[in-house]
Short mmCIF file of C-alpha atoms in Angstrom, two decimals:
data_model
loop_
_atom_site.label_atom_id
_atom_site.label_comp_id
_atom_site.label_asym_id
_atom_site.label_seq_id
_atom_site.Cartn_x
_atom_site.Cartn_y
_atom_site.Cartn_z
CA MET M 16 9.97 -37.89 2.07
CA ARG M 17 9.30 -34.63 3.97
CA ASN M 18 6.40 -32.29 3.88
CA ILE M 19 6.99 -28.50 4.09
CA LYS M 20 4.31 -25.91 4.74
CA LEU M 21 4.79 -22.37 3.43
CA THR M 22 2.90 -19.19 4.37
CA ILE M 23 3.12 -16.70 1.54
CA GLU M 24 2.45 -12.98 1.06
CA TYR M 25 2.09 -11.74 -2.50
CA ASP M 26 1.25 -8.67 -4.54
CA GLY M 27 -1.05 -10.14 -7.20
CA THR M 28 -0.75 -7.16 -9.55
CA ASN M 29 1.73 -8.74 -11.95
CA TYR M 30 0.53 -12.33 -11.81
CA LEU M 31 -2.22 -14.30 -13.60
CA GLY M 32 -3.29 -15.56 -10.14
CA TRP M 33 -1.99 -18.43 -8.09
CA GLN M 34 -2.47 -21.43 -10.31
CA LYS M 35 0.14 -22.32 -12.88
CA GLN M 36 -0.83 -21.93 -16.52
CA PRO M 37 0.85 -21.75 -19.83
CA GLN M 38 -0.17 -18.10 -20.83
CA GLY M 39 1.94 -16.21 -18.27
CA SER M 40 3.51 -15.91 -14.85
CA THR M 41 1.71 -17.13 -11.78
CA VAL M 42 2.72 -17.22 -8.10
CA GLN M 43 2.71 -21.03 -7.96
CA GLN M 44 5.05 -21.24 -11.00
CA GLU M 45 7.47 -18.72 -9.57
CA ILE M 46 7.77 -20.54 -6.25
CA GLU M 47 8.05 -23.98 -8.00
CA LYS M 48 10.80 -22.60 -10.23
CA ALA M 49 12.71 -21.29 -7.19
CA LEU M 50 12.22 -24.64 -5.40
CA LYS M 51 13.61 -26.48 -8.39
CA ASN M 52 16.74 -24.36 -8.34
CA MET M 53 17.17 -25.12 -4.61
CA THR M 54 16.42 -28.85 -4.65
CA GLU M 55 16.94 -30.00 -8.28
CA GLU M 56 13.64 -31.79 -7.85
CA ASN M 57 10.44 -31.16 -9.86
CA ILE M 58 8.40 -29.97 -6.93
CA ASN M 59 4.65 -29.80 -7.00
CA LEU M 60 3.47 -26.98 -4.78
CA LEU M 61 -0.13 -27.29 -3.58
CA GLY M 62 -1.97 -24.18 -2.48
CA SER M 63 -4.92 -23.90 -0.08
CA GLY M 64 -6.89 -22.72 -3.16
CA ARG M 65 -6.57 -20.53 -6.19
CA THR M 66 -6.58 -16.77 -6.23
CA ASP M 67 -7.57 -14.88 -9.37
CA SER M 68 -5.40 -12.62 -11.48
CA GLY M 69 -4.66 -9.42 -9.52
CA VAL M 70 -5.81 -10.71 -6.15
CA HIS M 71 -3.30 -10.31 -3.27
CA ALA M 72 -2.43 -12.55 -0.30
CA PHE M 73 -1.27 -11.69 3.18
CA GLY M 74 -1.23 -15.38 4.12
CA GLN M 75 -1.69 -17.90 1.36
CA VAL M 76 -0.67 -21.39 2.56
CA ALA M 77 0.85 -24.13 0.34
CA HIS M 78 2.74 -27.38 0.93
CA PHE M 79 5.20 -29.49 -1.03
CA GLN M 80 6.94 -32.83 -0.59
CA THR M 81 10.69 -33.17 -1.00
CA ASN M 82 13.53 -35.60 -0.54
CA SER M 83 16.05 -32.87 0.05
CA LYS M 84 17.70 -32.33 3.41
CA ILE M 85 17.26 -28.52 3.26
CA LYS M 86 15.76 -27.30 6.58
CA ALA M 87 12.47 -25.48 6.63
CA ASN M 88 13.97 -22.12 7.73
CA GLU M 89 16.61 -22.50 5.00
CA PHE M 90 13.82 -22.93 2.48
CA GLN M 91 12.38 -19.64 3.69
CA MET M 92 15.67 -17.77 3.42
CA GLY M 93 16.61 -19.36 0.12
CA LEU M 94 13.22 -18.62 -1.44
CA ASN M 95 13.13 -15.05 -0.21
CA SER M 96 16.55 -14.40 -1.67
CA SER M 97 15.66 -15.80 -5.12
CA LEU M 98 11.93 -14.99 -5.56
CA PRO M 99 10.79 -11.72 -7.19
CA ARG M 100 10.17 -9.11 -4.52
CA ASP M 101 6.38 -9.23 -4.90
CA ILE M 102 6.33 -12.71 -3.39
CA THR M 103 7.54 -13.25 0.21
CA ILE M 104 7.73 -16.43 2.22
CA LEU M 105 6.51 -15.38 5.74
CA ASN M 106 6.95 -18.78 7.30
CA ALA M 107 8.21 -22.29 6.46
CA VAL M 108 7.72 -25.24 8.78
CA GLU M 109 7.97 -28.99 8.47
CA GLU M 110 4.60 -30.82 8.86
CA ASP M 111 3.79 -34.48 9.04
CA LEU M 112 2.93 -36.17 5.74
CA LYS M 113 -0.77 -36.04 6.38
CA PHE M 114 -0.89 -32.26 6.19
CA HIS M 115 -2.47 -30.91 2.99
CA ALA M 116 -2.83 -27.15 2.38
CA GLN M 117 -6.22 -27.49 0.81
CA PHE M 118 -7.83 -30.51 2.45
CA SER M 119 -6.56 -29.89 6.01
CA ALA M 120 -7.82 -26.27 5.99
CA LYS M 121 -10.55 -25.55 8.54
CA SER M 122 -11.39 -22.04 7.40
CA LYS M 123 -10.18 -19.20 5.19
CA THR M 124 -10.44 -15.49 5.72
CA TYR M 125 -10.48 -12.93 2.95
CA ILE M 126 -10.48 -9.15 3.28
CA TYR M 127 -11.66 -6.64 0.72
CA LYS M 128 -10.65 -2.97 0.79
CA ILE M 129 -12.90 -0.23 -0.64
CA LEU M 130 -11.69 3.38 -0.98
CA ASN M 131 -14.80 5.49 -0.55
CA ARG M 132 -14.05 9.12 -1.26
CA PRO M 133 -14.68 11.59 -4.16
CA HIS M 134 -11.32 11.15 -5.91
CA PRO M 135 -9.10 8.09 -6.65
CA SER M 136 -5.84 7.35 -4.87
CA ALA M 137 -2.50 7.19 -6.60
CA LEU M 138 -1.01 5.16 -3.72
CA LEU M 139 -3.89 2.71 -3.36
CA ARG M 140 -4.73 2.21 -7.03
CA ARG M 141 -3.66 -1.48 -6.97
CA ARG M 142 -4.66 -2.07 -3.36
CA ALA M 143 -8.34 -1.14 -3.13
CA TRP M 144 -11.54 -0.65 -5.13
CA PHE M 145 -12.25 3.05 -5.66
CA VAL M 146 -15.96 3.78 -5.17
CA PRO M 147 -16.66 7.54 -5.30
CA LEU M 148 -20.41 7.48 -4.45
CA GLU M 149 -21.40 7.84 -0.82
CA LEU M 150 -22.30 4.49 0.73
CA ASP M 151 -24.72 3.66 3.53
CA ILE M 152 -22.45 1.47 5.62
CA ASP M 153 -25.21 0.52 8.06
CA LEU M 154 -27.34 -1.01 5.31
CA MET M 155 -24.27 -2.90 4.00
CA LYS M 156 -23.60 -4.23 7.52
CA ARG M 157 -27.21 -5.41 7.92
CA SER M 158 -27.07 -7.20 4.57
CA ALA M 159 -23.73 -8.86 5.33
CA GLU M 160 -25.24 -10.38 8.49
CA TYR M 161 -27.44 -12.53 6.25
CA LEU M 162 -24.39 -14.29 4.92
CA ILE M 163 -23.55 -15.90 8.26
CA GLY M 164 -24.30 -19.64 8.49
CA GLU M 165 -24.75 -22.43 5.97
CA HIS M 166 -26.31 -21.23 2.67
CA ASP M 167 -26.46 -22.12 -0.96
CA PHE M 168 -24.25 -19.36 -2.41
CA LYS M 169 -25.23 -20.07 -5.97
CA ALA M 170 -26.07 -16.44 -6.69
CA PHE M 171 -22.49 -15.49 -5.58
CA ALA M 172 -20.63 -18.17 -7.57
CA GLN M 173 -19.18 -17.57 -11.04
CA SER M 174 -21.72 -18.82 -13.61
CA GLY M 175 -20.97 -22.21 -15.18
CA ILE M 176 -18.51 -23.38 -12.56
CA ASP M 177 -18.27 -27.13 -12.14
CA VAL M 178 -18.58 -27.88 -8.45
CA LYS M 179 -20.45 -30.65 -6.59
CA SER M 180 -22.25 -28.19 -4.35
CA THR M 181 -22.61 -24.47 -4.02
CA ILE M 182 -23.41 -24.78 -0.29
CA ARG M 183 -20.83 -23.13 1.96
CA THR M 184 -20.70 -22.04 5.61
CA VAL M 185 -19.78 -18.50 6.48
CA LEU M 186 -18.39 -18.19 10.05
CA LYS M 187 -17.83 -14.45 10.48
CA VAL M 188 -18.40 -11.29 8.54
CA SER M 189 -17.51 -7.72 9.50
CA ILE M 190 -17.48 -4.31 7.82
CA ASP M 191 -15.38 -1.53 9.42
CA GLU M 192 -14.71 2.02 8.53
CA LYS M 193 -11.01 2.77 8.78
CA ASP M 194 -8.91 5.96 8.63
CA ASN M 195 -8.28 7.45 5.22
CA ASN M 196 -11.79 6.66 3.85
CA LEU M 197 -11.12 2.94 3.71
CA ILE M 198 -13.91 0.43 4.26
CA LEU M 199 -12.62 -2.97 5.32
CA PHE M 200 -14.76 -6.02 4.65
CA ARG M 201 -13.72 -9.27 6.29
CA ILE M 202 -15.21 -12.73 5.82
CA GLU M 203 -14.30 -16.10 7.21
CA ALA M 204 -15.79 -19.29 5.79
CA THR M 205 -15.09 -23.01 5.68
CA GLY M 206 -14.77 -22.68 1.98
CA PHE M 207 -15.38 -20.26 -0.92
CA LEU M 208 -16.71 -20.60 -4.46
CA LYS M 209 -14.91 -19.04 -7.42
CA ARG M 210 -15.42 -15.26 -7.36
CA MET M 211 -17.62 -15.56 -4.28
CA VAL M 212 -16.13 -12.67 -2.27
CA ARG M 213 -15.96 -10.35 -5.23
CA LEU M 214 -19.59 -11.08 -6.21
CA ILE M 215 -20.76 -10.55 -2.62
CA ILE M 216 -18.85 -7.21 -2.41
CA GLY M 217 -20.15 -5.97 -5.73
CA THR M 218 -23.68 -6.69 -4.63
CA LEU M 219 -23.17 -5.18 -1.12
CA ILE M 220 -22.08 -2.01 -2.91
CA GLN M 221 -25.42 -1.90 -4.68
CA VAL M 222 -27.01 -1.92 -1.15
CA GLY M 223 -24.65 0.80 -0.01
CA LYS M 224 -25.62 2.98 -3.02
CA GLY M 225 -29.33 2.41 -2.36
CA GLN M 226 -29.89 0.50 -5.60
CA ILE M 227 -31.27 -2.44 -3.66
CA SER M 228 -32.36 -2.94 -0.02
CA PRO M 229 -31.05 -5.44 2.56
CA THR M 230 -34.20 -7.45 1.86
CA ASP M 231 -33.40 -7.54 -1.81
CA PHE M 232 -29.91 -8.73 -0.93
CA LEU M 233 -31.46 -11.50 1.25
CA ASN M 234 -33.72 -12.47 -1.63
CA ILE M 235 -30.80 -12.81 -3.99
CA LEU M 236 -29.00 -15.01 -1.48
CA GLU M 237 -32.09 -17.17 -0.79
CA SER M 238 -33.29 -17.45 -4.38
CA GLY M 239 -29.87 -18.14 -5.81
CA GLU M 240 -30.75 -15.89 -8.77
CA LYS M 241 -27.99 -13.81 -10.33
CA THR M 242 -29.99 -10.62 -10.90
CA LYS M 243 -28.46 -7.58 -12.63
CA PHE M 244 -27.39 -6.30 -9.19
CA VAL M 245 -24.97 -9.15 -8.62
CA TYR M 246 -21.83 -7.41 -9.73
CA CYS M 247 -18.28 -8.67 -9.62
CA ALA M 248 -15.98 -6.26 -7.65
CA PRO M 249 -12.52 -5.82 -9.14
CA ALA M 250 -9.62 -8.04 -8.12
CA GLN M 251 -7.25 -5.45 -6.73
CA GLY M 252 -9.24 -4.91 -3.52
CA LEU M 253 -9.22 -8.62 -2.51
CA TYR M 254 -6.65 -10.24 -0.18
CA LEU M 255 -6.49 -13.84 1.08
CA LYS M 256 -5.80 -12.94 4.70
CA GLU M 257 -5.38 -16.23 6.51
CA VAL M 258 -5.96 -20.02 6.27
CA LYS M 259 -6.67 -21.83 9.51
CA TYR M 260 -5.89 -25.54 10.17
CA MET Z 26 -4.58 35.98 -14.94
CA ARG Z 27 -5.80 33.40 -12.42
CA ASN Z 28 -3.93 31.40 -9.84
CA ILE Z 29 -4.84 27.72 -9.15
CA LYS Z 30 -3.66 25.69 -6.20
CA LEU Z 31 -3.48 21.92 -6.60
CA THR Z 32 -3.15 19.27 -3.81
CA ILE Z 33 -1.56 16.16 -5.28
CA GLU Z 34 -1.11 12.51 -4.20
CA TYR Z 35 1.45 10.48 -6.04
CA ASP Z 36 3.20 7.13 -6.03
CA GLY Z 37 6.82 8.10 -6.61
CA THR Z 38 7.99 4.59 -7.64
CA ASN Z 39 8.01 5.28 -11.39
CA TYR Z 40 9.17 8.91 -11.35
CA LEU Z 41 12.51 10.61 -11.13
CA GLY Z 42 11.06 12.76 -8.36
CA TRP Z 43 8.97 15.95 -8.57
CA GLN Z 44 11.19 18.35 -10.50
CA LYS Z 45 11.23 18.30 -14.28
CA GLN Z 46 14.41 17.17 -15.93
CA PRO Z 47 15.58 15.92 -19.28
CA GLN Z 48 16.50 12.33 -18.34
CA GLY Z 49 13.06 10.96 -17.63
CA SER Z 50 9.61 11.27 -16.38
CA THR Z 51 8.81 13.42 -13.30
CA VAL Z 52 5.54 14.34 -11.56
CA GLN Z 53 5.80 18.05 -12.45
CA GLN Z 54 6.31 17.22 -16.14
CA GLU Z 55 3.33 14.85 -16.28
CA ILE Z 56 0.99 17.47 -14.75
CA GLU Z 57 2.37 20.31 -16.93
CA LYS Z 58 1.83 18.13 -20.05
CA ALA Z 59 -1.78 17.43 -18.95
CA LEU Z 60 -2.37 21.11 -18.27
CA LYS Z 61 -1.00 22.11 -21.68
CA ASN Z 62 -3.55 19.63 -23.28
CA MET Z 63 -6.34 21.30 -21.31
CA THR Z 64 -5.40 24.96 -21.75
CA GLU Z 65 -3.08 25.08 -24.79
CA GLU Z 66 -0.87 27.26 -22.66
CA ASN Z 67 2.72 26.53 -21.62
CA ILE Z 68 2.02 26.33 -17.92
CA ASN Z 69 4.69 26.53 -15.28
CA LEU Z 70 3.62 24.50 -12.33
CA LEU Z 71 5.45 25.45 -9.04
CA GLY Z 72 5.60 22.90 -6.30
CA SER Z 73 6.02 23.51 -2.52
CA GLY Z 74 9.45 21.86 -2.99
CA ARG Z 75 11.11 18.91 -4.67
CA THR Z 76 10.74 15.32 -3.73
CA ASP Z 77 13.45 12.80 -4.71
CA SER Z 78 13.11 9.93 -7.04
CA GLY Z 79 10.94 7.22 -5.49
CA VAL Z 80 9.51 9.45 -2.73
CA HIS Z 81 5.70 9.50 -2.45
CA ALA Z 82 3.22 12.25 -1.61
CA PHE Z 83 -0.12 12.20 0.15
CA GLY Z 84 -0.42 15.95 -0.18
CA GLN Z 85 2.15 17.79 -2.34
CA VAL Z 86 0.92 21.34 -3.15
CA ALA Z 87 1.64 23.22 -6.32
CA HIS Z 88 0.22 26.31 -8.07
CA PHE Z 89 0.03 27.67 -11.60
CA GLN Z 90 -1.19 30.79 -13.39
CA THR Z 91 -3.43 30.61 -16.35
CA ASN Z 92 -5.56 32.81 -18.63
CA SER Z 93 -8.02 30.03 -19.27
CA LYS Z 94 -11.59 30.17 -18.03
CA ILE Z 95 -11.59 26.52 -16.89
CA LYS Z 96 -12.95 26.32 -13.36
CA ALA Z 97 -10.83 24.89 -10.52
CA ASN Z 98 -12.99 21.82 -10.09
CA GLU Z 99 -12.90 21.25 -13.87
CA PHE Z 100 -9.10 21.32 -13.67
CA GLN Z 101 -9.32 18.58 -11.01
CA MET Z 102 -11.64 16.32 -13.04
CA GLY Z 103 -9.82 16.98 -16.32
CA LEU Z 104 -6.41 16.26 -14.84
CA ASN Z 105 -7.61 13.11 -13.05
CA SER Z 106 -9.05 11.69 -16.24
CA SER Z 107 -5.87 12.33 -18.24
CA LEU Z 108 -3.03 11.85 -15.79
CA PRO Z 109 -1.39 8.44 -15.22
CA ARG Z 110 -3.11 6.60 -12.36
CA ASP Z 111 -0.12 7.00 -10.07
CA ILE Z 112 -0.78 10.72 -9.86
CA THR Z 113 -4.10 12.03 -8.36
CA ILE Z 114 -5.30 15.62 -7.94
CA LEU Z 115 -7.03 15.57 -4.49
CA ASN Z 116 -8.07 19.24 -4.61
CA ALA Z 117 -7.99 22.27 -6.91
CA VAL Z 118 -9.00 25.69 -5.70
CA GLU Z 119 -8.58 29.23 -7.00
CA GLU Z 120 -6.31 31.41 -4.81
CA ASP Z 121 -5.46 35.04 -5.13
CA LEU Z 122 -2.39 35.94 -7.15
CA LYS Z 123 -0.20 36.38 -4.06
CA PHE Z 124 -0.40 32.69 -3.20
CA HIS Z 125 2.86 30.79 -3.90
CA ALA Z 126 3.08 27.03 -3.21
CA GLN Z 127 6.66 27.34 -2.00
CA PHE Z 128 6.96 30.81 -0.45
CA SER Z 129 3.57 30.92 1.22
CA ALA Z 130 4.07 27.61 3.03
CA LYS Z 131 4.15 27.82 6.85
CA SER Z 132 5.17 24.25 7.48
CA LYS Z 133 5.58 20.85 5.84
CA THR Z 134 4.99 17.38 7.33
CA TYR Z 135 6.75 14.26 6.14
CA ILE Z 136 6.08 10.72 7.30
CA TYR Z 137 8.40 7.79 6.99
CA LYS Z 138 7.32 4.14 7.23
CA ILE Z 139 9.64 1.43 8.55
CA LEU Z 140 8.62 -2.27 8.33
CA ASN Z 141 10.26 -3.90 11.33
CA ARG Z 142 9.87 -7.69 11.19
CA PRO Z 143 12.14 -10.61 10.34
CA HIS Z 144 10.98 -11.07 6.68
CA PRO Z 145 10.26 -8.52 3.92
CA SER Z 146 6.78 -7.70 2.66
CA ALA Z 147 5.60 -8.29 -0.89
CA LEU Z 148 2.82 -5.76 -0.54
CA LEU Z 149 4.86 -3.00 1.12
CA ARG Z 150 8.08 -3.36 -0.87
CA ARG Z 151 7.60 0.06 -2.47
CA ARG Z 152 5.82 1.70 0.49
CA ALA Z 153 8.21 1.21 3.44
CA TRP Z 154 11.82 0.55 4.42
CA PHE Z 155 12.31 -3.06 5.48
CA VAL Z 156 14.52 -3.28 8.62
CA PRO Z 157 14.70 -6.88 9.95
CA LEU Z 158 16.78 -6.21 13.06
CA GLU Z 159 14.94 -5.54 16.32
CA LEU Z 160 14.81 -1.86 17.16
CA ASP Z 161 14.63 -0.12 20.48
CA ILE Z 162 11.83 2.34 19.79
CA ASP Z 163 12.16 4.08 23.12
CA LEU Z 164 15.81 5.09 22.40
CA MET Z 165 14.72 6.29 18.95
CA LYS Z 166 11.90 8.37 20.46
CA ARG Z 167 14.30 9.92 22.96
CA SER Z 168 16.72 10.85 20.17
CA ALA Z 169 14.01 12.25 17.95
CA GLU Z 170 13.01 14.68 20.74
CA TYR Z 171 16.38 16.46 20.33
CA LEU Z 172 15.29 17.49 16.75
CA ILE Z 173 12.51 19.76 17.99
CA GLY Z 174 13.28 23.49 17.81
CA GLU Z 175 15.70 25.60 15.74
CA HIS Z 176 18.96 23.86 14.93
CA ASP Z 177 21.70 23.79 12.36
CA PHE Z 178 20.86 20.54 10.55
CA LYS Z 179 24.15 20.49 8.60
CA ALA Z 180 24.81 16.84 9.64
CA PHE Z 181 21.43 15.87 8.13
CA ALA Z 182 21.79 17.72 4.87
CA GLN Z 183 23.10 16.19 1.68
CA SER Z 184 26.82 17.02 1.39
CA GLY Z 185 27.75 19.79 -1.00
CA ILE Z 186 24.29 21.36 -1.24
CA ASP Z 187 24.25 25.03 -2.02
CA VAL Z 188 21.96 26.71 0.45
CA LYS Z 189 22.28 30.03 2.27
CA SER Z 190 21.72 28.41 5.67
CA THR Z 191 21.35 24.92 7.02
CA ILE Z 192 19.31 26.19 9.99
CA ARG Z 193 15.78 24.91 10.14
CA THR Z 194 13.00 24.76 12.79
CA VAL Z 195 11.34 21.48 13.59
CA LEU Z 196 7.87 21.95 15.12
CA LYS Z 197 6.78 18.40 15.94
CA VAL Z 198 8.21 14.85 15.82
CA SER Z 199 6.59 11.55 16.67
CA ILE Z 200 7.34 7.88 16.36
CA ASP Z 201 4.49 5.41 16.68
CA GLU Z 202 4.26 1.63 16.47
CA LYS Z 203 1.35 0.59 14.31
CA ASP Z 204 -0.31 -2.71 13.42
CA ASN Z 205 1.47 -5.10 11.08
CA ASN Z 206 4.93 -4.24 12.40
CA LEU Z 207 5.01 -0.80 10.97
CA ILE Z 208 6.83 2.09 12.66
CA LEU Z 209 5.56 5.46 11.66
CA PHE Z 210 7.86 8.44 11.93
CA ARG Z 211 6.30 11.89 11.48
CA ILE Z 212 8.07 15.29 11.34
CA GLU Z 213 6.70 18.76 10.87
CA ALA Z 214 9.14 21.63 10.17
CA THR Z 215 9.06 25.16 8.71
CA GLY Z 216 11.45 23.84 6.04
CA PHE Z 217 13.62 20.89 5.19
CA LEU Z 218 17.05 20.46 3.66
CA LYS Z 219 17.71 18.07 0.73
CA ARG Z 220 17.63 14.45 2.05
CA MET Z 221 17.07 15.71 5.60
CA VAL Z 222 14.30 13.33 6.59
CA ARG Z 223 16.05 10.32 5.07
CA LEU Z 224 19.34 11.18 6.78
CA ILE Z 225 17.57 11.65 10.15
CA ILE Z 226 15.75 8.29 9.75
CA GLY Z 227 18.90 6.42 8.71
CA THR Z 228 20.68 7.73 11.81
CA LEU Z 229 17.76 7.10 14.14
CA ILE Z 230 17.85 3.44 12.97
CA GLN Z 231 21.50 3.29 14.16
CA VAL Z 232 20.18 4.35 17.61
CA GLY Z 233 17.40 1.74 17.42
CA LYS Z 234 19.93 -0.98 16.57
CA GLY Z 235 22.18 0.07 19.48
CA GLN Z 236 25.01 1.19 17.28
CA ILE Z 237 24.92 4.71 18.75
CA SER Z 238 23.26 6.17 21.87
CA PRO Z 239 20.75 9.03 22.03
CA THR Z 240 23.65 11.15 23.30
CA ASP Z 241 25.71 10.25 20.26
CA PHE Z 242 22.72 11.28 18.09
CA LEU Z 243 22.59 14.62 19.96
CA ASN Z 244 26.30 15.09 19.39
CA ILE Z 245 25.94 14.50 15.67
CA LEU Z 246 23.15 17.09 15.53
CA GLU Z 247 25.07 19.64 17.62
CA SER Z 248 28.47 19.16 16.00
CA GLY Z 249 27.08 19.08 12.49
CA GLU Z 250 29.54 16.33 11.68
CA LYS Z 251 28.47 13.62 9.23
CA THR Z 252 29.92 10.60 11.02
CA LYS Z 253 29.77 7.12 9.55
CA PHE Z 254 26.47 6.63 11.39
CA VAL Z 255 24.69 9.29 9.40
CA TYR Z 256 23.08 6.98 6.89
CA CYS Z 257 20.53 7.87 4.19
CA ALA Z 258 17.27 5.79 4.44
CA PRO Z 259 15.82 4.65 1.17
CA ALA Z 260 13.30 6.74 -0.73
CA GLN Z 261 10.37 4.30 -0.83
CA GLY Z 262 9.51 4.84 2.89
CA LEU Z 263 9.15 8.61 2.61
CA TYR Z 264 5.90 10.50 2.02
CA LEU Z 265 5.29 14.27 1.81
CA LYS Z 266 2.13 14.22 3.98
CA GLU Z 267 0.95 17.80 4.14
CA VAL Z 268 1.88 21.46 3.43
CA LYS Z 269 0.29 24.08 5.71
CA TYR Z 270 -0.31 27.69 4.60
#
């Protein structure tokens, strides 16, 4: 038995997220189907975690076990020639059998792109969240600082999720203004809750618009209460950037 | 009669280019249709020039004449709410009747994006030309310098085009290496021939790959001969960036 690790870029626009499901096409399903064609095995591909419908990835990581003798780089070439063009295998390497894409992960980094200008963008309509109102970036930066460290992120978790704990550790956060009116939010944590980044972004935007203050943001984080200002930002601005091991 | 100037961003992926035609959807047609809905007039929208099927625009410019009393900024808002999301009106202003999007233009700038890395990109598949082979950027830069000034660009014009002259003046050229393995080519000229930028890029890539030298590139330009190295780069990497008046 061999263990292969894949690093995957995808455009989430046309997929119902990462995780396989009966209702439609997902990234996991597409890759498993292509692996079956190559190996004639029913391969179970395990991702570092799920991404929601419409969310993109620059570097999702997944692993699978196989009895085939196909080399790692041949998997990469074979998959890239048979997968739809909105999924790309960036890297394929053989790992020892202990490697697990989810459980071996030390941290994950997400980025979120906000287009902040008066008019939408034809070219970025599926790549960023269009926010026409002027934003106070400094207030957003000050609020984002509060996220660093170990916290109970209950306020920024999808309601009703079934997890043992909503405590997570955020390692790094940054907000940068880029060319072309783009605001780039970057967050690295040891783990994330379902919808966590999108709920954080949606709430940070309320700070940027002046609807709530950085202190209000801190209160939401500390109280764990999902007030009406905890808003879920749309999927198309979110990218799983990197998984570290 | 009033004269309105529009600045337009579009994602060319789903259009048969700018210019209206019977076989399918074009950017000009979509905007004319939306203008007809707003004004109930049969409006003739004149662009600064055509873009081919699949070519994008950050700043195409067009003008139209109308008897309606709709203000320029109301045209912008109305069009953006009714147009498909892959076409955005970035600006709408009233100009005097002498203004003509094509004939008043002083220069046009195009950019071309090349993704130069070993594997394709899911997220950029419709936004750049994927070139996996290593490129010598310095040789490409040296060749591109030869384009500056007034030249007969016959070698870099689509064969069989019917134009009075294939002489054009290139004002500026640059090639820059960006983050994420992108190479950005930028060219400003007083005018362009059909396919000119794509033929230049396709040929510069032959220089980058070492198939021909900068001197060979200069010989192609000076002789006007379309040798087998004059290759047309694909549409999805090309963007009409700006039109100056």
